[in-house]
Amino acid sequence: MQSRYFTINDFPQGTPARELFELHEAELPVLAEGEVRIRNTWLSVDPYMRGRMSGVKTYIDPFVIGEPLEGAAVGEVIESRDTRLAVGDKVRHMAGWRDIAQLPSDQVEPLPGIDVPEQAYLGVLGMPGMTAWTGLNRIAEMKAGDNVLVSAASGAVGSLAVQLAKARGGTVVGIAGAPEKLEWLESHGIKAVSYRDRDAQQLTEALQAACPDGFDVYYENVGGVCLEAALNTLRPGGRIAVCGMIARYNAEGPAPGPSNLAMLLIHRLRMQGFIIFDHWSDYPRFLEEVGPKVANGEIDYAETVEEGLERTPEAFLALFEGANTGKMLVRL
């Protein structure tokens, strides 16, 4: 059986070009004992993948030039040499960026039994959703009544973070850019503030107008002017959970730091970064709490979908243009 997959042909500087990605086809080896073969139906593309294209090990190994790229995927088992997984089982794994995946069964996870569309396990009930829940509850230790600020608030992570925060009863403000993203936030009862065409001081003023009492929690996805404005608007004892800084992912040189880091001291703030893989043991608890709310429609989620394996690079590159509302997915 043939498998089609994407590779990269270089480690890019700055924003990757479409020409970086190459589509290949190869014959899969005979299935070995303990392996499964999966026909992927949905692929995930995520901003963290840009770091894996740097050629430098961070908290995860870099991609290898010429080797198949990796990412979360959902699919159906079409052949199995492991009794724990049968043909027809729906599963999740990390062998994305390809149509047919073949890998050891211990790297494959059957989908949970919650009545949601299977691609939800790549988004609101997958790594992005778990990241939102962990940042608020484990890192920022959000409490009932906290005022919460979320950047990239209409993205895969931020769109759940604002809804989880709103359920705690405080004022929730989301930072976004495009008008339709601001409208999505407002339609869910979230105060929306645009970062576009604003420097840090102008964004600070807009946030202060949206929440004059200031924020107890800042959920950081972006960095740059968003972080600087947030530092100006956090109340004493505020907590910052840092899950990403997409503003610097394609920077060709060192990104400037906020000019107001002294606010960490003045307001006795706590700022902590986290990697979701370090907290995955909490996934069952997250699923127990959030899964039923997604299934019954209490939590809404948005998806932006590209069609076909060939469009996977375009879907990935669109993340850095702010082209997605909610989770960016590729349907095969």
mmCIF file of C-alpha atoms in Angstrom:
data_model
loop_
_atom_site.group_PDB
_atom_site.id
_atom_site.type_symbol
_atom_site.label_atom_id
_atom_site.label_comp_id
_atom_site.label_asym_id
_atom_site.label_seq_id
_atom_site.Cartn_x
_atom_site.Cartn_y
_atom_site.Cartn_z
ATOM 1 C CA MET A 1 0.000 0.000 0.000
ATOM 2 C CA GLN A 2 1.170 3.499 -0.861
ATOM 3 C CA SER A 3 1.326 6.378 1.609
ATOM 4 C CA ARG A 4 1.544 10.034 0.607
ATOM 5 C CA TYR A 5 3.251 12.365 3.058
ATOM 6 C CA PHE A 6 4.797 15.810 3.366
ATOM 7 C CA THR A 7 8.408 16.656 4.179
ATOM 8 C CA ILE A 8 10.360 19.902 4.437
ATOM 9 C CA ASN A 9 13.430 20.496 2.279
ATOM 10 C CA ASP A 10 15.139 23.117 4.484
ATOM 11 C CA PHE A 11 15.020 24.831 7.875
ATOM 12 C CA PRO A 12 13.345 28.176 7.090
ATOM 13 C CA GLN A 13 14.301 31.620 8.289
ATOM 14 C CA GLY A 14 11.333 33.882 8.903
ATOM 15 C CA THR A 15 7.918 32.943 7.579
ATOM 16 C CA PRO A 16 8.077 29.610 5.714
ATOM 17 C CA ALA A 17 7.334 29.623 1.995
ATOM 18 C CA ARG A 18 5.008 27.096 0.350
ATOM 19 C CA GLU A 19 7.998 25.737 -1.578
ATOM 20 C CA LEU A 20 9.453 24.457 1.702
ATOM 21 C CA PHE A 21 6.942 21.588 1.687
ATOM 22 C CA GLU A 22 7.214 18.599 -0.634
ATOM 23 C CA LEU A 23 4.662 15.842 -1.186
ATOM 24 C CA HIS A 24 6.089 12.334 -1.587
ATOM 25 C CA GLU A 25 4.736 8.842 -2.049
ATOM 26 C CA ALA A 26 6.240 5.603 -0.773
ATOM 27 C CA GLU A 27 5.347 1.945 -0.437
ATOM 28 C CA LEU A 28 4.629 0.966 3.159
ATOM 29 C CA PRO A 29 6.491 -2.052 4.561
ATOM 30 C CA VAL A 30 4.733 -5.250 5.543
ATOM 31 C CA LEU A 31 2.876 -4.725 8.800
ATOM 32 C CA ALA A 32 4.953 -6.041 11.714
ATOM 33 C CA GLU A 33 3.692 -7.634 14.898
ATOM 34 C CA GLY A 34 2.331 -4.947 17.217
ATOM 35 C CA GLU A 35 1.772 -2.418 14.423
ATOM 36 C CA VAL A 36 -1.380 -0.890 12.959
ATOM 37 C CA ARG A 37 -2.173 0.792 9.678
ATOM 38 C CA ILE A 38 -4.521 3.780 9.775
ATOM 39 C CA ARG A 39 -6.349 5.708 7.081
ATOM 40 C CA ASN A 40 -6.249 9.280 8.334
ATOM 41 C CA THR A 41 -9.493 11.242 8.072
ATOM 42 C CA TRP A 42 -8.539 14.513 9.827
ATOM 43 C CA LEU A 43 -5.182 16.220 10.307
ATOM 44 C CA SER A 44 -4.260 18.952 12.775
ATOM 45 C CA VAL A 45 -1.874 21.822 12.066
ATOM 46 C CA ASP A 46 -0.705 23.883 15.034
ATOM 47 C CA PRO A 47 1.590 26.885 15.610
ATOM 48 C CA TYR A 48 4.084 24.858 17.686
ATOM 49 C CA MET A 49 5.040 22.999 14.507
ATOM 50 C CA ARG A 50 6.891 26.128 13.347
ATOM 51 C CA GLY A 51 9.401 25.600 16.171
ATOM 52 C CA ARG A 52 10.018 22.045 14.979
ATOM 53 C CA MET A 53 11.079 23.481 11.607
ATOM 54 C CA SER A 54 13.981 25.388 13.172
ATOM 55 C CA GLY A 55 16.414 22.470 13.272
ATOM 56 C CA VAL A 56 16.927 23.120 16.994
ATOM 57 C CA LYS A 57 15.703 20.913 19.823
ATOM 58 C CA THR A 58 13.483 22.768 22.278
ATOM 59 C CA TYR A 59 10.974 20.875 24.417
ATOM 60 C CA ILE A 60 10.453 18.558 21.448
ATOM 61 C CA ASP A 61 12.735 17.191 18.726
ATOM 62 C CA PRO A 62 12.919 19.161 15.476
ATOM 63 C CA PHE A 63 11.569 17.795 12.232
ATOM 64 C CA VAL A 64 14.118 15.999 10.054
ATOM 65 C CA ILE A 65 14.637 17.285 6.526
ATOM 66 C CA GLY A 66 13.324 14.725 4.044
ATOM 67 C CA GLU A 67 11.464 12.685 6.675
ATOM 68 C CA PRO A 68 7.654 12.648 7.043
ATOM 69 C CA LEU A 69 6.332 15.523 9.134
ATOM 70 C CA GLU A 70 4.343 14.729 12.254
ATOM 71 C CA GLY A 71 1.243 16.087 13.917
ATOM 72 C CA ALA A 72 -1.964 15.017 15.571
ATOM 73 C CA ALA A 73 -4.392 13.079 13.407
ATOM 74 C CA VAL A 74 -7.604 11.090 13.648
ATOM 75 C CA GLY A 75 -8.278 8.065 11.501
ATOM 76 C CA GLU A 76 -9.655 4.560 11.130
ATOM 77 C CA VAL A 77 -7.689 1.354 11.593
ATOM 78 C CA ILE A 78 -7.604 -0.523 8.272
ATOM 79 C CA GLU A 79 -5.150 -3.269 9.284
ATOM 80 C CA SER A 80 -3.951 -4.432 12.680
ATOM 81 C CA ARG A 81 -1.469 -6.854 14.167
ATOM 82 C CA ASP A 82 -2.401 -6.027 17.745
ATOM 83 C CA THR A 83 -5.402 -7.568 19.474
ATOM 84 C CA ARG A 84 -6.142 -4.314 21.330
ATOM 85 C CA LEU A 85 -7.004 -2.515 18.096
ATOM 86 C CA ALA A 86 -9.410 -3.871 15.505
ATOM 87 C CA VAL A 87 -10.148 -2.913 11.929
ATOM 88 C CA GLY A 88 -12.709 -0.127 11.991
ATOM 89 C CA ASP A 89 -11.599 1.383 15.300
ATOM 90 C CA LYS A 90 -11.420 5.188 15.322
ATOM 91 C CA VAL A 91 -8.119 6.380 16.789
ATOM 92 C CA ARG A 92 -5.905 9.398 17.452
ATOM 93 C CA HIS A 93 -2.133 9.515 16.980
ATOM 94 C CA MET A 94 0.774 11.786 15.999
ATOM 95 C CA ALA A 95 1.492 10.500 12.472
ATOM 96 C CA GLY A 96 -0.206 13.319 10.624
ATOM 97 C CA TRP A 97 0.819 15.176 7.435
ATOM 98 C CA ARG A 98 0.073 11.939 5.516
ATOM 99 C CA ASP A 99 -2.912 9.942 4.298
ATOM 100 C CA ILE A 100 -1.958 6.451 5.483
ATOM 101 C CA ALA A 101 -0.080 6.033 8.768
ATOM 102 C CA GLN A 102 1.703 2.906 9.957
ATOM 103 C CA LEU A 103 3.068 2.848 13.492
ATOM 104 C CA PRO A 104 3.380 0.793 16.686
ATOM 105 C CA SER A 105 0.063 0.320 18.449
ATOM 106 C CA ASP A 106 1.386 1.823 21.686
ATOM 107 C CA GLN A 107 1.536 5.163 19.841
ATOM 108 C CA VAL A 108 -2.173 4.963 18.999
ATOM 109 C CA GLU A 109 -5.082 5.940 21.246
ATOM 110 C CA PRO A 110 -8.698 4.835 20.688
ATOM 111 C CA LEU A 111 -11.066 7.793 20.605
ATOM 112 C CA PRO A 112 -13.064 8.336 23.802
ATOM 113 C CA GLY A 113 -16.741 7.443 23.692
ATOM 114 C CA ILE A 114 -18.231 10.936 23.993
ATOM 115 C CA ASP A 115 -20.833 11.695 21.328
ATOM 116 C CA VAL A 116 -19.007 14.404 19.382
ATOM 117 C CA PRO A 117 -17.651 14.571 15.826
ATOM 118 C CA GLU A 118 -14.334 12.733 15.622
ATOM 119 C CA GLN A 119 -12.364 15.851 14.678
ATOM 120 C CA ALA A 120 -13.313 17.419 18.019
ATOM 121 C CA TYR A 121 -10.587 15.219 19.516
ATOM 122 C CA LEU A 122 -8.047 17.303 17.596
ATOM 123 C CA GLY A 123 -9.488 20.584 18.830
ATOM 124 C CA VAL A 124 -11.829 21.394 21.674
ATOM 125 C CA LEU A 125 -11.417 17.920 23.233
ATOM 126 C CA GLY A 126 -7.843 17.433 22.075
ATOM 127 C CA MET A 127 -4.531 19.118 22.745
ATOM 128 C CA PRO A 128 -5.815 22.713 22.226
ATOM 129 C CA GLY A 129 -8.732 22.216 24.608
ATOM 130 C CA MET A 130 -6.571 20.495 27.172
ATOM 131 C CA THR A 131 -4.092 23.367 26.874
ATOM 132 C CA ALA A 132 -6.797 25.957 27.578
ATOM 133 C CA TRP A 133 -8.085 24.037 30.610
ATOM 134 C CA THR A 134 -4.614 23.402 32.025
ATOM 135 C CA GLY A 135 -3.432 26.993 31.646
ATOM 136 C CA LEU A 136 -6.446 28.380 33.461
ATOM 137 C CA ASN A 137 -6.830 25.760 36.175
ATOM 138 C CA ARG A 138 -3.376 24.371 36.843
ATOM 139 C CA ILE A 139 -1.063 27.263 35.947
ATOM 140 C CA ALA A 140 -3.092 30.429 36.576
ATOM 141 C CA GLU A 141 -5.195 28.819 39.322
ATOM 142 C CA MET A 142 -8.288 30.656 38.153
ATOM 143 C CA LYS A 143 -10.894 31.233 40.846
ATOM 144 C CA ALA A 144 -14.589 32.048 40.736
ATOM 145 C CA GLY A 145 -15.100 35.722 39.959
ATOM 146 C CA ASP A 146 -11.643 36.304 38.483
ATOM 147 C CA ASN A 147 -11.388 38.817 35.666
ATOM 148 C CA VAL A 148 -9.619 37.067 32.796
ATOM 149 C CA LEU A 149 -7.848 38.356 29.680
ATOM 150 C CA VAL A 150 -7.099 35.993 26.791
ATOM 151 C CA SER A 151 -5.009 36.771 23.695
ATOM 152 C CA ALA A 152 -5.641 35.013 20.354
ATOM 153 C CA ALA A 153 -9.060 34.569 21.901
ATOM 154 C CA SER A 154 -10.828 33.170 18.838
ATOM 155 C CA GLY A 155 -8.189 30.543 18.090
ATOM 156 C CA ALA A 156 -8.226 26.854 18.929
ATOM 157 C CA VAL A 157 -6.951 27.388 22.483
ATOM 158 C CA GLY A 158 -8.272 30.858 23.228
ATOM 159 C CA SER A 159 -11.855 30.168 22.120
ATOM 160 C CA LEU A 160 -12.240 27.516 24.813
ATOM 161 C CA ALA A 161 -10.279 29.496 27.396
ATOM 162 C CA VAL A 162 -12.707 32.434 27.190
ATOM 163 C CA GLN A 163 -15.717 30.140 27.594
ATOM 164 C CA LEU A 164 -14.229 28.288 30.560
ATOM 165 C CA ALA A 165 -13.320 31.608 32.165
ATOM 166 C CA LYS A 166 -16.775 33.099 31.566
ATOM 167 C CA ALA A 167 -18.361 30.167 33.387
ATOM 168 C CA ARG A 168 -16.463 31.260 36.528
ATOM 169 C CA GLY A 169 -18.384 34.508 36.660
ATOM 170 C CA GLY A 170 -15.845 37.316 36.255
ATOM 171 C CA THR A 171 -15.335 39.763 33.415
ATOM 172 C CA VAL A 172 -13.704 38.071 30.421
ATOM 173 C CA VAL A 173 -12.004 40.028 27.643
ATOM 174 C CA GLY A 174 -10.640 38.476 24.468
ATOM 175 C CA ILE A 175 -8.027 40.022 22.184
ATOM 176 C CA ALA A 176 -8.423 39.251 18.470
ATOM 177 C CA GLY A 177 -7.949 40.916 15.108
ATOM 178 C CA ALA A 178 -10.371 40.305 12.255
ATOM 179 C CA PRO A 179 -13.910 41.736 12.567
ATOM 180 C CA GLU A 180 -15.507 38.298 12.260
ATOM 181 C CA LYS A 181 -13.379 37.052 15.158
ATOM 182 C CA LEU A 182 -14.403 39.987 17.323
ATOM 183 C CA GLU A 183 -18.025 39.300 16.382
ATOM 184 C CA TRP A 184 -17.666 35.622 17.347
ATOM 185 C CA LEU A 185 -16.393 36.635 20.774
ATOM 186 C CA GLU A 186 -19.165 39.182 21.306
ATOM 187 C CA SER A 187 -21.783 36.629 20.262
ATOM 188 C CA HIS A 188 -20.570 34.405 23.114
ATOM 189 C CA GLY A 189 -20.811 37.148 25.701
ATOM 190 C CA ILE A 190 -17.089 37.941 25.676
ATOM 191 C CA LYS A 191 -15.882 41.538 25.575
ATOM 192 C CA ALA A 192 -13.734 41.765 22.446
ATOM 193 C CA VAL A 193 -10.774 44.097 21.897
ATOM 194 C CA SER A 194 -8.839 44.406 18.644
ATOM 195 C CA TYR A 195 -5.042 44.571 18.682
ATOM 196 C CA ARG A 196 -4.815 45.710 15.060
ATOM 197 C CA ASP A 197 -3.185 49.080 14.364
ATOM 198 C CA ARG A 198 -2.565 49.603 18.072
ATOM 199 C CA ASP A 199 0.696 49.956 19.915
ATOM 200 C CA ALA A 200 1.069 48.742 23.486
ATOM 201 C CA GLN A 201 -0.206 51.979 25.011
ATOM 202 C CA GLN A 202 -3.257 52.134 22.772
ATOM 203 C CA LEU A 203 -4.051 48.488 23.492
ATOM 204 C CA THR A 204 -3.609 49.155 27.212
ATOM 205 C CA GLU A 205 -6.180 51.936 27.032
ATOM 206 C CA ALA A 206 -8.642 49.727 25.142
ATOM 207 C CA LEU A 207 -8.267 46.948 27.717
ATOM 208 C CA GLN A 208 -8.730 49.371 30.594
ATOM 209 C CA ALA A 209 -11.928 50.618 28.985
ATOM 210 C CA ALA A 210 -13.194 47.037 28.600
ATOM 211 C CA CYS A 211 -12.353 46.082 32.198
ATOM 212 C CA PRO A 212 -11.675 49.132 34.404
ATOM 213 C CA ASP A 213 -11.107 46.967 37.500
ATOM 214 C CA GLY A 214 -8.145 45.181 35.865
ATOM 215 C CA PHE A 215 -7.430 41.492 35.385
ATOM 216 C CA ASP A 216 -6.580 38.688 37.782
ATOM 217 C CA VAL A 217 -5.501 36.248 35.052
ATOM 218 C CA TYR A 218 -3.882 36.683 31.643
ATOM 219 C CA TYR A 219 -3.841 33.707 29.273
ATOM 220 C CA GLU A 220 -0.917 34.374 26.936
ATOM 221 C CA ASN A 221 -0.886 33.031 23.374
ATOM 222 C CA VAL A 222 0.789 35.875 21.493
ATOM 223 C CA GLY A 223 3.484 37.951 23.224
ATOM 224 C CA GLY A 224 4.583 41.294 21.765
ATOM 225 C CA VAL A 225 2.265 44.249 22.343
ATOM 226 C CA CYS A 226 -0.382 41.952 23.840
ATOM 227 C CA LEU A 227 1.926 40.940 26.677
ATOM 228 C CA GLU A 228 3.056 44.515 27.275
ATOM 229 C CA ALA A 229 -0.535 45.761 27.467
ATOM 230 C CA ALA A 230 -1.536 42.883 29.735
ATOM 231 C CA LEU A 231 1.272 43.691 32.178
ATOM 232 C CA ASN A 232 -0.164 47.209 32.419
ATOM 233 C CA THR A 233 -3.668 45.972 33.237
ATOM 234 C CA LEU A 234 -3.129 43.112 35.710
ATOM 235 C CA ARG A 235 -4.140 43.661 39.306
ATOM 236 C CA PRO A 236 -1.737 43.035 42.194
ATOM 237 C CA GLY A 237 -1.231 39.298 42.613
ATOM 238 C CA GLY A 238 -2.233 38.570 39.024
ATOM 239 C CA ARG A 239 -1.188 35.361 37.287
ATOM 240 C CA ILE A 240 -0.002 34.878 33.713
ATOM 241 C CA ALA A 241 -0.147 31.465 32.043
ATOM 242 C CA VAL A 242 2.080 31.361 28.966
ATOM 243 C CA CYS A 243 1.149 28.688 26.439
ATOM 244 C CA GLY A 244 2.548 30.309 23.306
ATOM 245 C CA MET A 245 3.994 33.465 21.763
ATOM 246 C CA ILE A 246 2.980 33.266 18.133
ATOM 247 C CA ALA A 247 4.094 36.853 17.465
ATOM 248 C CA ARG A 248 7.735 35.726 17.526
ATOM 249 C CA TYR A 249 7.536 32.294 15.832
ATOM 250 C CA ASN A 250 8.654 33.616 12.442
ATOM 251 C CA ALA A 251 11.015 36.305 13.757
ATOM 252 C CA GLU A 252 14.394 36.305 12.013
ATOM 253 C CA GLY A 253 16.174 37.816 15.012
ATOM 254 C CA PRO A 254 15.696 38.128 18.755
ATOM 255 C CA ALA A 255 12.300 39.587 19.579
ATOM 256 C CA PRO A 256 12.341 42.667 21.836
ATOM 257 C CA GLY A 257 11.123 42.093 25.359
ATOM 258 C CA PRO A 258 8.300 44.102 26.928
ATOM 259 C CA SER A 259 9.490 47.498 28.122
ATOM 260 C CA ASN A 260 7.478 47.184 31.328
ATOM 261 C CA LEU A 261 8.650 43.932 32.924
ATOM 262 C CA ALA A 262 8.994 45.923 36.125
ATOM 263 C CA MET A 263 5.233 45.481 36.486
ATOM 264 C CA LEU A 264 5.963 41.889 37.544
ATOM 265 C CA LEU A 265 7.628 43.323 40.617
ATOM 266 C CA ILE A 266 5.392 46.319 41.225
ATOM 267 C CA HIS A 267 2.178 44.272 41.148
ATOM 268 C CA ARG A 268 3.701 41.058 42.542
ATOM 269 C CA LEU A 269 2.668 39.115 39.439
ATOM 270 C CA ARG A 270 3.401 35.475 38.708
ATOM 271 C CA MET A 271 4.231 34.482 35.128
ATOM 272 C CA GLN A 272 4.701 30.803 34.237
ATOM 273 C CA GLY A 273 5.155 29.006 30.949
ATOM 274 C CA PHE A 274 3.962 25.450 30.483
ATOM 275 C CA ILE A 275 4.121 22.607 27.976
ATOM 276 C CA ILE A 276 0.935 20.584 27.758
ATOM 277 C CA PHE A 277 2.747 17.248 27.429
ATOM 278 C CA ASP A 278 3.923 17.685 31.034
ATOM 279 C CA HIS A 279 0.302 17.720 32.200
ATOM 280 C CA TRP A 280 -1.266 15.009 30.044
ATOM 281 C CA SER A 281 -2.010 12.823 33.078
ATOM 282 C CA ASP A 282 -4.839 15.306 33.765
ATOM 283 C CA TYR A 283 -6.489 14.568 30.406
ATOM 284 C CA PRO A 284 -9.123 12.172 31.853
ATOM 285 C CA ARG A 285 -10.188 14.827 34.347
ATOM 286 C CA PHE A 286 -10.372 17.468 31.600
ATOM 287 C CA LEU A 287 -12.423 15.116 29.429
ATOM 288 C CA GLU A 288 -14.791 14.301 32.302
ATOM 289 C CA GLU A 289 -15.392 17.994 32.981
ATOM 290 C CA VAL A 290 -15.455 19.473 29.488
ATOM 291 C CA GLY A 291 -16.568 16.545 27.302
ATOM 292 C CA PRO A 292 -20.231 16.484 28.337
ATOM 293 C CA LYS A 293 -20.466 20.273 27.978
ATOM 294 C CA VAL A 294 -19.226 20.032 24.395
ATOM 295 C CA ALA A 295 -21.569 17.135 23.638
ATOM 296 C CA ASN A 296 -24.670 18.962 24.912
ATOM 297 C CA GLY A 297 -23.779 22.252 23.246
ATOM 298 C CA GLU A 298 -22.996 24.133 26.444
ATOM 299 C CA ILE A 299 -19.536 24.861 25.045
ATOM 300 C CA ASP A 300 -19.342 26.036 21.448
ATOM 301 C CA TYR A 301 -16.361 25.612 19.175
ATOM 302 C CA ALA A 302 -15.390 26.774 15.725
ATOM 303 C CA GLU A 303 -13.401 25.016 13.013
ATOM 304 C CA THR A 304 -11.648 26.230 9.884
ATOM 305 C CA VAL A 305 -11.298 23.354 7.426
ATOM 306 C CA GLU A 306 -9.082 22.865 4.384
ATOM 307 C CA GLU A 307 -9.975 19.990 2.067
ATOM 308 C CA GLY A 308 -7.460 17.371 0.973
ATOM 309 C CA LEU A 309 -3.955 16.303 1.946
ATOM 310 C CA GLU A 310 -2.455 18.611 -0.662
ATOM 311 C CA ARG A 311 -3.772 21.645 1.235
ATOM 312 C CA THR A 312 -2.017 20.807 4.515
ATOM 313 C CA PRO A 313 0.847 23.318 4.005
ATOM 314 C CA GLU A 314 -1.639 26.065 3.121
ATOM 315 C CA ALA A 315 -3.608 25.301 6.282
ATOM 316 C CA PHE A 316 -0.448 25.505 8.367
ATOM 317 C CA LEU A 317 0.782 28.758 6.821
ATOM 318 C CA ALA A 318 -2.651 30.352 7.261
ATOM 319 C CA LEU A 319 -2.215 30.084 11.035
ATOM 320 C CA PHE A 320 0.358 32.873 10.900
ATOM 321 C CA GLU A 321 -1.959 35.114 8.901
ATOM 322 C CA GLY A 322 -4.746 34.858 11.468
ATOM 323 C CA ALA A 323 -6.907 33.145 8.850
ATOM 324 C CA ASN A 324 -8.502 30.625 11.190
ATOM 325 C CA THR A 325 -11.370 30.948 13.619
ATOM 326 C CA GLY A 326 -11.156 28.115 16.127
ATOM 327 C CA LYS A 327 -9.232 24.980 15.224
ATOM 328 C CA MET A 328 -7.489 24.740 11.851
ATOM 329 C CA LEU A 329 -8.050 21.279 10.382
ATOM 330 C CA VAL A 330 -7.464 19.356 7.167
ATOM 331 C CA ARG A 331 -10.130 16.885 6.084
ATOM 332 C CA LEU A 332 -8.948 13.972 3.937
#
